XYZ file of N, CA and C in Angstrom:
249
model
N 34.361 22.461 51.422
C 34.172 21.684 50.224
C 32.863 22.088 49.555
N 31.771 22.028 50.256
C 30.465 22.361 49.687
C 30.394 23.839 49.355
N 30.909 24.679 50.243
C 30.859 26.128 50.048
C 31.773 26.546 48.904
N 32.892 25.861 48.712
C 33.809 26.203 47.624
C 33.199 25.912 46.264
N 32.406 24.852 46.142
C 31.787 24.501 44.870
C 30.681 25.473 44.491
N 29.943 25.928 45.476
C 28.819 26.834 45.218
C 28.723 27.794 46.399
N 29.322 28.993 46.280
C 29.326 29.918 47.420
C 27.935 30.433 47.758
N 27.730 30.882 48.990
C 26.432 31.429 49.391
C 26.096 32.679 48.584
N 24.816 33.016 48.502
C 24.417 34.202 47.743
C 24.939 35.476 48.394
N 25.161 36.480 47.554
C 25.589 37.776 48.073
C 24.527 38.806 47.728
N 24.394 39.772 48.593
C 23.466 40.873 48.370
C 24.201 42.163 48.673
N 23.818 43.212 48.021
C 24.415 44.537 48.229
C 25.914 44.537 47.944
N 26.373 43.643 47.078
C 27.771 43.630 46.686
C 28.736 42.985 47.656
N 28.279 42.585 48.825
C 29.162 41.950 49.810
C 28.877 40.454 49.851
N 29.896 39.633 49.597
C 29.671 38.187 49.623
C 29.465 37.674 51.044
N 28.667 36.640 51.158
C 28.478 35.976 52.443
C 29.608 34.971 52.619
N 30.266 35.008 53.752
C 31.361 34.090 54.047
C 30.903 33.104 55.110
N 31.168 31.834 54.870
C 30.927 30.804 55.880
C 32.289 30.485 56.480
N 32.463 30.803 57.760
C 33.757 30.625 58.409
C 33.971 29.178 58.856
N 32.974 28.597 59.500
C 33.074 27.207 59.931
C 31.696 26.722 60.342
N 31.583 25.405 60.551
C 30.335 24.813 61.005
C 30.613 23.704 62.000
N 29.653 23.478 62.886
C 29.755 22.426 63.905
C 28.446 21.667 63.975
N 28.538 20.377 64.285
C 27.337 19.609 64.573
C 27.068 19.743 66.061
N 25.864 20.226 66.406
C 25.550 20.483 67.811
C 24.536 19.504 68.387
N 23.905 18.700 67.540
C 22.926 17.728 68.025
C 22.893 16.548 67.061
N 22.453 15.382 67.586
C 22.405 14.190 66.739
C 20.990 13.697 66.473
N 20.018 14.123 67.233
C 18.651 13.640 67.049
C 17.675 14.808 67.069
N 17.324 15.382 65.964
C 17.839 15.195 64.608
C 19.179 15.898 64.438
N 19.955 15.497 63.425
C 21.247 16.148 63.207
C 21.068 17.651 62.990
N 21.758 18.441 63.801
C 21.662 19.897 63.734
C 23.065 20.461 63.579
N 23.207 21.360 62.620
C 24.495 21.963 62.317
C 24.387 23.471 62.454
N 25.406 24.079 63.060
C 25.473 25.533 63.204
C 26.616 26.020 62.327
N 26.318 27.010 61.482
C 27.323 27.609 60.612
C 27.530 29.054 61.021
N 28.787 29.451 61.167
C 29.129 30.833 61.494
C 29.418 31.580 60.200
N 28.689 32.673 59.985
C 28.838 33.469 58.773
C 28.995 34.935 59.141
N 29.332 35.737 58.146
C 29.425 37.171 58.398
C 28.057 37.840 58.339
N 27.082 37.223 57.685
C 25.741 37.796 57.604
C 24.718 36.680 57.412
N 24.178 36.124 58.490
C 23.257 34.993 58.364
C 21.931 35.342 57.694
N 21.540 36.610 57.675
C 20.274 36.989 57.050
C 20.308 36.795 55.538
N 21.488 36.775 54.945
C 21.601 36.612 53.498
C 21.405 35.170 53.049
N 21.462 34.227 53.962
C 21.311 32.823 53.609
C 19.836 32.531 53.383
N 19.494 32.183 52.153
C 18.088 31.966 51.823
C 17.742 30.474 51.823
N 16.462 30.193 51.606
C 15.968 28.817 51.648
C 16.616 27.954 50.566
N 16.820 28.512 49.382
C 17.394 27.738 48.283
C 18.815 27.279 48.616
N 19.606 28.154 49.228
C 20.971 27.766 49.577
C 20.972 26.739 50.708
N 20.064 26.887 51.658
C 19.959 25.902 52.740
C 19.563 24.537 52.177
N 18.677 24.514 51.198
C 18.285 23.260 50.554
C 19.471 22.647 49.807
N 20.267 23.500 49.141
C 21.470 23.020 48.457
C 22.426 22.356 49.455
N 22.685 23.019 50.582
C 23.588 22.470 51.599
C 23.023 21.153 52.139
N 21.728 21.114 52.377
C 21.081 19.900 52.872
C 21.264 18.747 51.882
N 21.033 19.007 50.611
C 21.193 17.960 49.596
C 22.642 17.491 49.495
N 23.588 18.406 49.619
C 24.997 18.027 49.572
C 25.388 17.193 50.794
N 24.871 17.542 51.966
C 25.129 16.741 53.170
C 24.559 15.340 52.990
N 23.364 15.248 52.456
C 22.751 13.932 52.237
C 23.590 13.092 51.272
N 24.084 13.709 50.206
C 24.849 12.986 49.195
C 26.222 12.559 49.722
N 26.957 13.472 50.336
C 28.338 13.203 50.737
C 28.468 12.443 52.056
N 27.532 12.638 52.975
C 27.696 12.084 54.319
C 26.645 11.048 54.704
N 25.786 10.648 53.778
C 24.861 9.553 54.032
C 23.685 9.878 54.929
N 23.121 11.065 54.791
C 21.956 11.448 55.590
C 20.647 11.253 54.816
N 20.592 10.305 53.896
C 19.379 10.082 53.120
C 18.213 9.745 54.037
N 17.096 10.450 53.871
C 15.898 10.186 54.651
C 15.914 10.736 56.066
N 16.957 11.432 56.444
C 17.073 11.988 57.794
C 16.775 13.481 57.762
N 15.912 13.970 58.651
C 15.691 15.422 58.690
C 16.938 16.124 59.228
N 17.342 17.184 58.550
C 18.518 17.949 58.963
C 18.092 19.351 59.355
N 18.692 19.867 60.411
C 18.444 21.249 60.834
C 19.727 22.045 60.656
N 19.576 23.253 60.115
C 20.712 24.149 59.937
C 20.413 25.456 60.640
N 21.390 25.944 61.379
C 21.276 27.228 62.068
C 22.411 28.096 61.547
N 22.067 29.293 61.084
C 23.051 30.230 60.548
C 23.214 31.354 61.555
N 24.425 31.522 62.090
C 24.678 32.545 63.107
C 25.785 33.482 62.653
N 25.730 34.678 63.200
C 26.771 35.663 62.918
C 27.982 35.366 63.788
N 29.152 35.336 63.155
C 30.389 35.104 63.893
C 30.700 36.340 64.717
N 31.025 36.112 65.979
C 31.387 37.222 66.855
C 32.795 37.686 66.527
N 32.976 38.982 66.505
C 34.280 39.555 66.202
C 35.228 39.329 67.372
N 36.457 38.952 67.054
C 37.457 38.748 68.102
C 38.401 39.932 68.206
N 38.305 40.844 67.257
C 39.188 42.008 67.254
C 38.437 43.228 67.749
N 39.100 43.997 68.557
C 38.522 45.235 69.048
C 38.819 46.341 68.049
N 37.853 47.190 67.790
C 38.048 48.295 66.863
C 38.594 49.532 67.564
N 38.779 49.453 68.858
C 39.311 50.592 69.603
C 40.798 50.731 69.319
N 41.221 51.950 69.147
C 42.650 52.171 68.960
C 43.257 52.585 70.296
N 44.492 52.309 70.451
C 45.160 52.651 71.699
C 46.209 51.626 72.034
N 46.996 51.952 73.002
C 48.078 51.064 73.401
C 47.651 50.218 74.585
N 48.218 49.037 74.626
C 47.982 48.173 75.785
C 48.843 48.634 76.938
N 48.366 48.407 78.141
C 49.181 48.764 79.300
C 49.882 47.549 79.832
């Protein structure tokens, strides 16, 4: 919902994709987002996400932590047949 309204910044022509996010802690609320390139996520976009969380989910006055991680690939790039 938040990412669809305002997508993350892109650099070098490749858009940053946010695949999913999870809440991993409650004191303070900490959220982990899996992306294709976490280094592209800048402070301004993190502030935008924080403000949207506060508005939509009632986190007014609560410190929020966001962790941006690279999603691990589930597909092998090796070619060959299975045995």
